[in-house]
């Protein structure tokens, strides 16, 4: 009997401790959210604004590259670039999760110089921009967010770094005519493009691999009509 009473007391104590811990955590979260204002985050807010302006500009530039690739008779490259543009849109959504609570002001796309007339040169220029931003401003923004205690924002910047590095290498491959062979698929959450078999989970954001989307050029109208033509038809 005494053993049962002791066990009940222990369980009740553990439940009480858990409830107290949950209550304390909720109070901590509430204080943290109340302190998440433009004035308190300081330079972190400026970094979020700059990152959005950059992603807006990069998305537009990549969309133009995708159109240019299709016009040049390179629909497969156009499909890859469409996936890269979708990745930039995913970055904008992720940034908005932090900008929204801050009631951030709208920003215009970052100004850009005209792209080179040659598609391959434009792809090399895009690779340089992607690499330069991921290893420079993005890395610095992650460090500032981490120092200020905003680990979730720092984590987002680290994810952007990885995705943009992979995108830079892919742009260089397209420029050199070395588009990866085999199936390409992209993570709908962070925009990472992988070659070959889909991973069990995204190596950047841990999104399940079965949610990845194939990256492939749409069938040309002529191909579709040929596929529907009965056998033996002229």
XYZ file of C-alpha atoms in Angstrom:
234
model
C 0.000 0.000 0.000
C 2.768 2.393 0.921
C 4.515 1.588 -2.364
C 1.407 2.473 -4.368
C 1.007 5.749 -2.503
C 4.659 6.552 -3.133
C 4.315 5.821 -6.858
C 1.215 7.999 -7.096
C 3.038 10.814 -5.332
C 6.015 10.510 -7.689
C 3.784 10.545 -10.773
C 1.848 13.530 -9.443
C 5.109 15.350 -8.793
C 6.371 14.657 -12.310
C 3.113 15.876 -13.837
C 3.272 19.032 -11.731
C 6.858 19.667 -12.833
C 5.900 19.184 -16.472
C 2.990 21.600 -16.149
C 5.222 24.167 -14.472
C 7.799 23.742 -17.227
C 5.187 24.210 -19.948
C 3.857 27.310 -18.217
C 7.353 28.771 -17.877
C 8.117 28.032 -21.534
C 4.909 29.721 -22.673
C 5.766 32.795 -20.641
C 9.257 32.797 -22.146
C 7.816 32.504 -25.667
C 5.364 35.322 -24.987
C 8.142 37.600 -23.734
C 10.297 36.645 -26.702
C 7.545 37.427 -29.185
C 6.738 40.712 -27.466
C 10.395 41.706 -27.770
C 10.506 40.778 -31.478
C 10.144 44.320 -32.799
C 12.070 46.378 -35.332
C 13.651 48.437 -32.593
C 14.896 45.393 -30.697
C 16.159 43.296 -33.598
C 18.180 46.197 -35.001
C 20.475 45.151 -37.842
C 18.688 41.805 -38.147
C 15.669 43.661 -39.541
C 17.839 45.432 -42.100
C 19.312 42.082 -43.128
C 15.838 40.612 -43.646
C 14.873 43.561 -45.826
C 18.070 43.308 -47.853
C 17.621 39.554 -48.287
C 14.088 40.046 -49.606
C 15.223 42.726 -52.072
C 17.979 40.428 -53.283
C 15.696 37.373 -53.654
C 13.128 39.418 -55.583
C 15.790 40.595 -58.017
C 17.332 37.137 -58.383
C 13.962 35.522 -59.031
C 13.253 37.975 -61.851
C 16.715 37.486 -63.335
C 16.403 33.696 -63.311
C 12.937 33.827 -64.888
C 14.426 35.871 -67.737
C 17.210 33.308 -68.090
C 14.659 30.494 -68.267
C 12.791 32.277 -71.061
C 16.066 32.909 -72.893
C 17.025 29.236 -72.599
C 13.742 28.113 -74.138
C 14.091 30.691 -76.919
C 17.568 29.301 -77.617
C 16.176 25.791 -78.048
C 17.298 24.562 -74.627
C 14.017 23.576 -72.936
C 15.723 21.256 -70.438
C 17.890 24.109 -69.205
C 14.788 26.289 -69.073
C 13.091 23.750 -66.804
C 16.080 23.747 -64.446
C 16.051 27.535 -64.317
C 12.311 27.503 -63.628
C 13.061 25.282 -60.630
C 15.751 27.715 -59.463
C 13.255 30.575 -59.720
C 10.796 28.519 -57.666
C 13.548 28.163 -55.078
C 13.865 31.934 -54.847
C 10.103 32.135 -54.314
C 10.454 29.600 -51.498
C 13.135 31.811 -49.949
C 10.778 34.783 -50.070
C 8.081 32.787 -48.279
C 10.546 31.730 -45.582
C 11.735 35.306 -45.073
C 8.149 36.499 -44.796
C 7.634 34.261 -41.764
C 9.964 36.632 -39.890
C 9.152 39.876 -41.690
C 5.426 39.472 -41.060
C 5.550 39.695 -37.243
C 7.818 42.728 -37.617
C 5.274 44.449 -39.883
C 8.137 45.016 -42.281
C 7.886 47.695 -44.914
C 7.664 46.664 -48.548
C 10.916 46.653 -50.491
C 11.756 46.941 -54.155
C 13.942 44.399 -55.947
C 17.645 45.050 -55.661
C 18.887 47.064 -58.672
C 20.780 45.000 -61.213
C 22.949 45.784 -64.201
C 21.827 44.440 -67.608
C 22.569 40.772 -68.180
C 25.118 39.696 -70.812
C 23.624 39.084 -74.243
C 25.039 35.558 -74.389
C 22.976 33.014 -72.449
C 26.043 31.137 -71.243
C 27.708 34.349 -70.094
C 24.510 35.320 -68.287
C 24.484 31.926 -66.561
C 28.080 32.417 -65.447
C 27.191 35.862 -64.134
C 24.240 34.382 -62.228
C 26.524 31.742 -60.728
C 28.874 34.475 -59.569
C 26.034 36.412 -57.946
C 24.656 33.342 -56.189
C 28.063 32.330 -54.892
C 29.001 35.865 -53.884
C 25.815 36.461 -51.909
C 25.837 33.088 -50.164
C 29.461 33.370 -49.058
C 29.290 37.093 -48.272
C 26.162 38.985 -47.155
C 24.176 35.837 -46.337
C 26.938 34.408 -44.160
C 27.367 37.753 -42.404
C 23.612 38.058 -41.796
C 23.581 34.581 -40.257
C 26.393 35.567 -37.901
C 24.597 38.754 -36.817
C 21.352 36.887 -36.174
C 23.177 34.250 -34.145
C 24.992 36.848 -32.033
C 21.697 38.624 -31.305
C 20.148 35.334 -30.196
C 17.847 34.768 -33.184
C 18.894 31.221 -33.920
C 15.874 30.449 -36.085
C 16.744 33.332 -38.409
C 20.398 32.285 -38.442
C 19.284 28.760 -39.364
C 17.272 30.118 -42.292
C 20.298 31.996 -43.611
C 22.425 28.852 -43.349
C 19.820 26.989 -45.393
C 19.822 29.749 -47.993
C 23.600 29.497 -48.186
C 23.485 25.789 -48.989
C 20.734 26.121 -51.582
C 22.368 29.082 -53.329
C 25.730 27.324 -53.431
C 24.122 24.337 -55.137
C 22.298 26.689 -57.525
C 25.560 28.438 -58.417
C 27.198 25.133 -59.344
C 24.157 24.173 -61.407
C 24.254 27.456 -63.339
C 27.922 26.863 -64.133
C 27.117 23.352 -65.351
C 24.420 24.733 -67.663
C 26.808 27.379 -68.994
C 29.412 24.729 -69.782
C 26.896 22.408 -71.426
C 27.312 19.902 -68.617
C 23.741 19.672 -67.384
C 23.548 16.750 -64.925
C 22.222 13.624 -66.589
C 19.386 11.648 -65.104
C 16.420 12.745 -63.070
C 16.484 16.085 -61.294
C 14.079 16.942 -58.501
C 13.592 19.960 -56.284
C 12.541 20.446 -52.687
C 9.340 22.524 -52.594
C 10.222 23.957 -49.183
C 13.769 25.284 -49.643
C 14.369 24.974 -53.396
C 17.320 22.563 -53.257
C 17.776 20.671 -56.546
C 19.208 17.167 -56.347
C 20.397 14.773 -59.027
C 19.403 11.140 -59.289
C 17.392 9.283 -56.713
C 15.385 11.410 -54.336
C 16.770 11.466 -50.793
C 14.712 10.169 -47.901
C 14.768 13.709 -46.516
C 16.028 17.021 -47.841
C 19.598 17.511 -46.672
C 18.910 21.211 -46.083
C 15.447 21.490 -44.524
C 14.557 17.798 -43.812
C 11.468 17.885 -46.053
C 10.417 14.282 -46.879
C 11.841 13.146 -50.201
C 8.497 11.887 -51.492
C 7.326 15.514 -51.613
C 10.106 16.525 -54.010
C 9.002 17.666 -57.457
C 10.494 16.427 -60.726
C 12.407 18.958 -62.811
C 11.691 18.267 -66.455
C 10.869 20.197 -69.593
C 7.228 20.024 -70.708
C 6.614 17.942 -73.812
C 6.543 19.920 -77.038
C 3.155 20.075 -78.816
C 4.566 18.040 -81.695
C 5.717 15.316 -79.326
C 2.292 15.122 -77.729
C 0.497 14.791 -81.069
C 2.945 12.111 -82.182
C 2.333 10.151 -79.011
C -1.431 10.224 -79.639
C -1.164 9.194 -83.307
C -2.377 5.608 -83.926
C 0.197 3.052 -85.014
C 0.562 2.783 -88.760
C -0.906 6.237 -89.368
C 0.940 8.360 -91.910
